[in-house]
Amino acid sequence: MTTPTAHPQNLAPTLRRLLIIAFAAVMLVAVLAACDTPLTTFEPRSDATQRIHTIYIFVIVAASIVGFLVLAAMAYILWKYRERPGHTAQQIHGNTTLEITWTVIPILILVAIAIPTIIWIAGTTADPDEDALHIEAVGHQWWFEFRYPGLGPDGGDLVTANELRIPVGRQIAITLEAKDVIHSFWVPQLVGKTDMVPGRTNILEKFTATEIGSFYGQCAEFCGSAHALMRFRVHVDSHADFDRWVESMNAEPVEPEAGTVEASGARVFGNFCARCHTIQGVSTEEIGPNLTLFGDRATVGAGILDSTSENVKAWVSDIRSIKPVLETTNAMPTFYVGDPDVDQLTEGQVDQVVAYLKSLKLR
Ligand code: CUA
């Protein structure tokens, strides 16, 4: 009989393969660690998401402890009662104490999870605070409209689109509606998601932002070809900055100086864009997103691109090169693709209107 021996020449490739796999795993972790996670729920920045985060961590920790104890007990029992020569297993028929114990312990754990969960879920429908800021969010294919009742001109609505501004430390009460199909409002770091349903007003959980900053929002219900590109931002401002923004939104816009590119752009806007877009004090149609103080927006195209002049130009010229938007009645037309049969504007006119839009800034 020969004794099996390890062959060093066979071991080397196996070892090398293992080392390569280990190296690849380390590199993968390093790459993933560098990922941008704008939709993270692990960094709550409001009281509402802090509650969700707390209960999430509690459940994960409880489940991990239970999982570890069960697996450890299993491993111990498998080892202790393994088959051994000259050892016969003892036959038993149930153990009442053990069965009561493993029924009662899970009940206690589930109750411990259920109590805070039920209390917090009940709290999501609580009435808003007296000084809460009320906002109406309306979902459209594929952008978000935000209305602040009472903060607009003459006590009417102040309207903006795709970038919601709220003050830090003040409770926010948002009602949700939809114009066409079902959308869903979700700002992972500020508030849990709630559907926006046509013909129905849903009430979002009240929340108070705890930190100044910009946060990502995303439509979270499939709503057509551009669903994935239906995003928005929430800018949490200081109280002073928020008040200044409200004041500026209501102020009469500054007329561009005669003879400038911006003045030409204002004319193009009046002849074309004003058929669908409102700029406070300039136009009133509400078919497309409100563009008041557009020059201060961080993004263009419902939160998908940085609002650089190049991106705004690409968006105004041909939105279909950026978003899969169909040619429907309410959709933005293609304005410039370099084809005289299609173009409604020249490239120069697009540049003018971009300069005009970028000049609409906070004062
Ligand atoms: Cu709107 Cu998805």
Coordinates of C-alpha atoms and ligand atoms in Angstrom, one line a residue:
M1 CA 0.0 0.0 0.0
T2 CA 1.4 3.4 -0.9
T3 CA 0.8 6.5 1.2
P4 CA -0.6 9.5 -0.8
T5 CA 1.9 12.4 -0.7
A6 CA 1.5 16.0 -1.8
H7 CA 3.2 16.9 -5.1
P8 CA 4.8 20.3 -4.7
Q9 CA 4.8 20.8 -8.5
N10 CA 0.9 20.5 -8.4
L11 CA 0.5 22.7 -5.4
A12 CA 2.1 25.7 -6.9
P13 CA -0.6 26.4 -9.6
T14 CA -3.4 25.9 -7.0
L15 CA -1.7 28.3 -4.7
R16 CA -1.2 30.9 -7.5
R17 CA -4.9 30.6 -8.5
L18 CA -5.9 31.2 -4.9
L19 CA -3.6 34.2 -4.6
I20 CA -5.1 35.7 -7.8
I21 CA -8.6 35.2 -6.6
A22 CA -7.7 36.8 -3.2
F23 CA -6.0 39.7 -5.0
A24 CA -9.1 40.2 -7.3
A25 CA -11.4 40.2 -4.3
V26 CA -9.3 42.8 -2.5
M27 CA -9.2 45.0 -5.6
L28 CA -13.0 44.6 -6.1
V29 CA -13.6 45.7 -2.5
A30 CA -11.3 48.7 -3.1
V31 CA -13.1 49.6 -6.3
L32 CA -16.5 49.3 -4.7
A33 CA -15.4 51.4 -1.7
A34 CA -14.7 54.2 -4.1
C35 CA -18.3 54.1 -5.5
D36 CA -20.4 57.2 -5.2
T37 CA -23.6 56.3 -3.3
P38 CA -25.9 59.3 -3.7
L39 CA -28.9 57.1 -2.8
T40 CA -27.5 55.7 0.4
T41 CA -29.8 55.1 3.3
F42 CA -26.9 54.6 5.7
E43 CA -26.2 58.3 6.2
P44 CA -29.6 59.7 7.5
R45 CA -29.8 63.5 7.5
S46 CA -33.3 64.0 9.0
D47 CA -35.3 62.8 12.0
A48 CA -37.4 60.5 9.8
T49 CA -34.5 58.7 8.1
Q50 CA -32.7 58.5 11.5
R51 CA -35.7 56.5 12.9
I52 CA -35.7 54.2 9.9
H53 CA -31.9 53.7 10.3
T54 CA -32.1 53.0 14.0
I55 CA -34.7 50.3 13.6
Y56 CA -32.8 48.9 10.6
I57 CA -29.6 48.6 12.7
F58 CA -31.5 47.1 15.6
V59 CA -33.1 44.4 13.3
I60 CA -29.7 43.6 11.6
V61 CA -27.9 43.3 15.0
A62 CA -30.7 41.1 16.5
A63 CA -30.8 38.9 13.4
S64 CA -27.0 38.6 13.3
I65 CA -26.9 37.5 17.0
V66 CA -29.6 34.9 16.5
G67 CA -28.0 33.7 13.3
F68 CA -24.6 33.3 15.0
L69 CA -26.0 31.5 18.1
V70 CA -28.1 29.1 16.0
L71 CA -25.2 28.2 13.7
A72 CA -22.7 27.9 16.6
A73 CA -25.2 25.6 18.5
M74 CA -25.6 23.5 15.3
A75 CA -21.9 23.2 14.8
Y76 CA -21.3 22.1 18.4
I77 CA -24.1 19.6 18.3
L78 CA -23.0 18.1 15.0
W79 CA -19.5 17.7 16.4
K80 CA -20.5 16.4 19.9
Y81 CA -23.0 13.8 18.6
R82 CA -21.2 12.7 15.5
E83 CA -21.1 9.0 14.8
R84 CA -18.3 7.2 16.7
P85 CA -17.4 3.5 16.8
G86 CA -18.8 1.8 19.9
H87 CA -21.2 4.6 20.7
T88 CA -25.0 4.2 20.2
A89 CA -27.2 7.2 19.9
Q90 CA -29.8 7.7 22.6
Q91 CA -33.4 7.8 21.3
I92 CA -35.6 10.5 22.9
H93 CA -39.2 11.6 22.2
G94 CA -39.3 15.4 22.6
N95 CA -38.2 17.8 25.4
T96 CA -41.0 20.1 26.7
T97 CA -38.6 22.6 28.3
L98 CA -36.5 22.9 25.2
E99 CA -39.6 23.4 23.0
I100 CA -41.1 26.0 25.2
T101 CA -37.8 27.8 25.4
W102 CA -37.3 28.0 21.6
T103 CA -40.9 29.2 21.1
V104 CA -40.8 31.9 23.8
I105 CA -37.4 33.4 22.9
P106 CA -38.4 34.2 19.2
I107 CA -41.7 35.6 20.5
L108 CA -39.8 38.0 22.8
I109 CA -37.4 39.0 20.0
L110 CA -40.3 39.7 17.6
V111 CA -42.2 41.8 20.2
A112 CA -39.0 43.8 20.9
I113 CA -38.8 44.6 17.1
A114 CA -42.5 45.2 16.7
I115 CA -42.9 47.8 19.5
P116 CA -40.7 50.5 18.1
T117 CA -41.7 49.6 14.5
I118 CA -45.4 50.1 15.3
I119 CA -44.8 53.3 17.2
W120 CA -42.8 54.8 14.4
I121 CA -45.2 53.6 11.7
A122 CA -48.1 55.2 13.6
G123 CA -46.0 58.4 13.8
T124 CA -45.7 58.7 10.0
T125 CA -49.3 59.9 9.8
A126 CA -49.0 62.4 12.7
D127 CA -50.3 65.9 12.1
P128 CA -47.7 68.5 11.0
D129 CA -46.3 70.9 13.6
E130 CA -47.9 74.4 13.7
D131 CA -44.9 76.1 12.0
A132 CA -44.3 73.3 9.5
L133 CA -43.5 74.3 5.9
H134 CA -46.2 73.0 3.5
I135 CA -45.2 71.9 0.0
E136 CA -47.1 70.2 -2.8
A137 CA -45.0 67.9 -5.0
V138 CA -46.4 66.9 -8.3
G139 CA -45.0 64.1 -10.5
H140 CA -45.0 64.6 -14.3
Q141 CA -43.5 62.4 -17.1
W142 CA -40.6 62.9 -16.3
W143 CA -40.0 65.8 -13.9
F144 CA -41.0 67.1 -10.5
E145 CA -43.0 70.2 -9.8
F146 CA -42.8 71.8 -6.3
R147 CA -45.4 74.3 -5.1
Y148 CA -45.2 76.3 -1.9
P149 CA -48.8 77.5 -1.1
G150 CA -48.8 81.1 0.2
L151 CA -45.2 81.9 -0.5
G152 CA -45.7 83.1 -4.1
P153 CA -46.8 86.5 -5.5
D154 CA -49.9 87.9 -3.9
G155 CA -50.2 85.0 -1.4
G156 CA -50.4 82.5 -4.2
D157 CA -48.1 79.5 -4.9
L158 CA -44.4 79.8 -5.2
V159 CA -43.5 77.3 -7.9
T160 CA -40.2 75.6 -8.8
A161 CA -39.1 72.4 -10.5
N162 CA -36.7 69.5 -10.0
E163 CA -34.8 71.3 -7.2
L164 CA -36.7 71.5 -3.9
R165 CA -35.4 74.1 -1.4
I166 CA -36.1 73.7 2.2
P167 CA -34.8 75.3 5.4
V168 CA -32.8 73.2 7.9
G169 CA -34.3 72.4 11.3
R170 CA -37.9 73.2 10.3
Q171 CA -40.5 70.5 9.8
I172 CA -41.5 69.8 6.2
A173 CA -45.0 68.6 5.3
I174 CA -45.3 67.5 1.7
T175 CA -48.5 66.3 -0.1
L176 CA -48.0 64.2 -3.2
E177 CA -49.9 64.3 -6.5
A178 CA -49.3 63.1 -10.1
K179 CA -50.4 64.6 -13.4
D180 CA -50.3 61.5 -15.6
V181 CA -49.2 58.1 -14.3
I182 CA -48.0 56.8 -10.9
H183 CA -44.6 58.2 -9.7
S184 CA -42.9 57.9 -6.4
F185 CA -41.2 60.5 -4.3
W186 CA -38.0 59.3 -2.6
V187 CA -35.1 61.2 -1.0
P188 CA -33.1 58.4 0.7
Q189 CA -31.2 60.6 3.2
L190 CA -34.2 62.7 4.1
V191 CA -37.5 60.7 3.9
G192 CA -38.8 57.3 2.9
K193 CA -40.6 56.8 -0.4
T194 CA -44.3 57.4 -1.0
D195 CA -46.2 57.0 -4.3
M196 CA -47.6 59.9 -6.2
V197 CA -50.9 58.8 -7.6
P198 CA -53.1 60.6 -10.2
G199 CA -56.4 61.7 -8.8
R200 CA -55.4 61.2 -5.2
T201 CA -53.4 63.3 -2.7
N202 CA -51.0 61.2 -0.6
I203 CA -49.3 62.6 2.5
L204 CA -45.6 62.1 2.9
E205 CA -44.2 61.4 6.3
K206 CA -43.2 64.7 8.0
F207 CA -39.5 65.2 8.3
T208 CA -37.0 67.8 9.6
A209 CA -33.6 68.0 7.9
T210 CA -30.8 68.1 10.3
E211 CA -27.9 69.2 8.1
I212 CA -27.4 71.9 5.4
G213 CA -26.5 70.3 2.0
S214 CA -27.8 68.9 -1.3
F215 CA -29.5 65.5 -1.4
Y216 CA -30.5 63.2 -4.2
G217 CA -34.1 62.4 -5.0
Q218 CA -35.3 59.8 -7.4
C219 CA -38.7 58.7 -8.8
A220 CA -39.1 55.2 -7.3
E221 CA -42.0 53.9 -9.3
F222 CA -41.7 52.8 -13.0
C223 CA -43.4 55.5 -15.0
G224 CA -42.4 55.1 -18.6
S225 CA -39.3 55.3 -20.9
A226 CA -37.5 58.0 -18.9
H227 CA -38.3 56.7 -15.4
A228 CA -34.7 56.1 -14.5
L229 CA -33.9 59.7 -15.5
M230 CA -36.6 61.2 -13.4
R231 CA -34.5 62.6 -10.6
F232 CA -34.4 65.7 -8.4
R233 CA -32.4 67.5 -5.7
V234 CA -33.3 68.7 -2.3
H235 CA -31.2 71.7 -1.2
V236 CA -31.3 72.1 2.5
D237 CA -30.5 75.8 3.2
S238 CA -30.1 77.9 6.3
H239 CA -33.2 79.9 7.3
A240 CA -31.6 83.1 6.0
D241 CA -30.7 81.5 2.6
F242 CA -34.1 80.0 2.3
D243 CA -35.8 83.3 3.0
R244 CA -33.5 85.1 0.5
W245 CA -34.4 82.5 -2.1
V246 CA -38.2 83.0 -1.5
E247 CA -37.8 86.7 -1.8
S248 CA -35.7 86.5 -5.0
M249 CA -38.2 84.0 -6.5
N250 CA -40.9 86.6 -6.1
A251 CA -38.9 89.6 -7.2
E252 CA -39.4 91.1 -10.7
P253 CA -36.7 89.6 -12.9
V254 CA -34.0 92.0 -14.1
E255 CA -34.4 92.8 -17.8
P256 CA -31.2 92.0 -19.7
E257 CA -29.4 95.1 -21.0
A258 CA -30.4 95.9 -24.6
G259 CA -28.0 94.6 -27.2
T260 CA -26.6 91.8 -25.1
V261 CA -26.7 88.1 -25.9
E262 CA -29.0 87.7 -22.9
A263 CA -31.5 90.3 -24.3
S264 CA -31.6 88.3 -27.6
G265 CA -32.1 85.1 -25.6
A266 CA -35.0 86.7 -23.7
R267 CA -36.7 87.4 -27.1
V268 CA -36.1 83.8 -28.2
F269 CA -37.5 82.6 -24.9
G270 CA -40.6 84.8 -25.3
N271 CA -41.3 83.5 -28.8
F272 CA -40.7 79.8 -28.2
C273 CA -40.0 78.6 -24.6
A274 CA -42.7 80.8 -23.0
R275 CA -45.4 78.7 -24.7
C276 CA -44.7 76.0 -22.1
H277 CA -42.4 77.4 -19.3
T278 CA -43.1 80.0 -16.6
I279 CA -40.5 82.5 -15.5
Q280 CA -41.9 84.5 -12.6
G281 CA -42.7 88.0 -14.0
V282 CA -42.0 87.0 -17.6
S283 CA -44.4 84.1 -18.7
T284 CA -47.2 82.1 -17.2
E285 CA -47.6 78.7 -19.0
E286 CA -47.2 75.7 -16.8
I287 CA -46.9 72.9 -19.3
G288 CA -43.2 72.4 -18.7
P289 CA -41.0 72.9 -15.6
N290 CA -41.0 76.4 -14.1
L291 CA -37.7 78.1 -14.9
T292 CA -37.6 81.0 -12.4
L293 CA -34.0 81.5 -11.2
F294 CA -32.9 78.7 -13.5
G295 CA -29.3 80.2 -13.4
D296 CA -29.1 79.0 -9.8
R297 CA -30.0 75.4 -10.4
A298 CA -27.3 72.8 -10.0
T299 CA -28.8 70.5 -12.6
V300 CA -30.7 70.4 -15.9
G301 CA -33.0 67.7 -17.3
A302 CA -34.7 66.7 -14.0
G303 CA -31.6 66.2 -12.0
I304 CA -29.6 64.1 -14.5
L305 CA -26.9 66.6 -15.7
D306 CA -24.8 69.3 -14.1
S307 CA -26.2 72.7 -15.2
T308 CA -23.2 73.8 -17.3
S309 CA -23.8 75.9 -20.4
E310 CA -22.8 72.9 -22.6
N311 CA -25.3 70.6 -20.9
V312 CA -28.1 73.2 -21.0
K313 CA -27.3 73.8 -24.7
A314 CA -27.5 70.1 -25.4
W315 CA -30.8 69.8 -23.5
V316 CA -32.4 72.8 -25.3
S317 CA -31.1 71.7 -28.7
D318 CA -32.3 68.1 -28.7
I319 CA -33.6 66.5 -25.4
R320 CA -34.0 63.2 -27.2
S321 CA -30.2 62.9 -27.4
I322 CA -30.3 62.8 -23.6
K323 CA -33.6 61.3 -22.5
P324 CA -35.9 58.8 -24.3
V325 CA -38.8 61.3 -24.5
L326 CA -41.5 60.5 -27.1
E327 CA -43.0 63.1 -29.4
T328 CA -46.2 63.7 -27.5
T329 CA -48.3 66.8 -27.3
N330 CA -46.8 68.0 -24.0
A331 CA -43.2 66.9 -24.7
M332 CA -40.5 69.4 -25.3
P333 CA -39.8 69.7 -29.1
T334 CA -36.4 69.2 -30.7
F335 CA -35.1 72.7 -31.4
Y336 CA -31.8 72.3 -33.1
V337 CA -30.0 69.3 -34.7
G338 CA -28.4 71.0 -37.7
D339 CA -31.2 69.8 -40.0
P340 CA -33.2 72.7 -41.6
D341 CA -36.3 70.4 -41.9
V342 CA -36.4 69.8 -38.1
D343 CA -34.8 72.9 -36.6
Q344 CA -37.0 75.5 -35.0
L345 CA -34.0 77.6 -33.8
T346 CA -30.5 78.3 -35.2
E347 CA -27.5 77.2 -33.1
G348 CA -26.9 81.0 -32.4
Q349 CA -30.5 81.3 -31.0
V350 CA -29.9 78.3 -28.8
D351 CA -26.7 79.9 -27.4
Q352 CA -28.6 83.1 -26.8
V353 CA -31.4 81.4 -24.8
V354 CA -28.9 79.4 -22.8
A355 CA -27.1 82.6 -21.9
Y356 CA -30.4 84.2 -20.9
L357 CA -31.5 81.2 -18.7
K358 CA -28.0 81.0 -17.0
S359 CA -28.3 84.8 -16.2
L360 CA -31.5 84.2 -14.1
K361 CA -29.9 84.3 -10.7
L362 CA -30.6 85.0 -7.1
R363 CA -30.2 88.6 -6.0
Ligands
CUA1 CU1 -41.7 59.0 -12.4 CU2 -40.6 56.8 -12.3

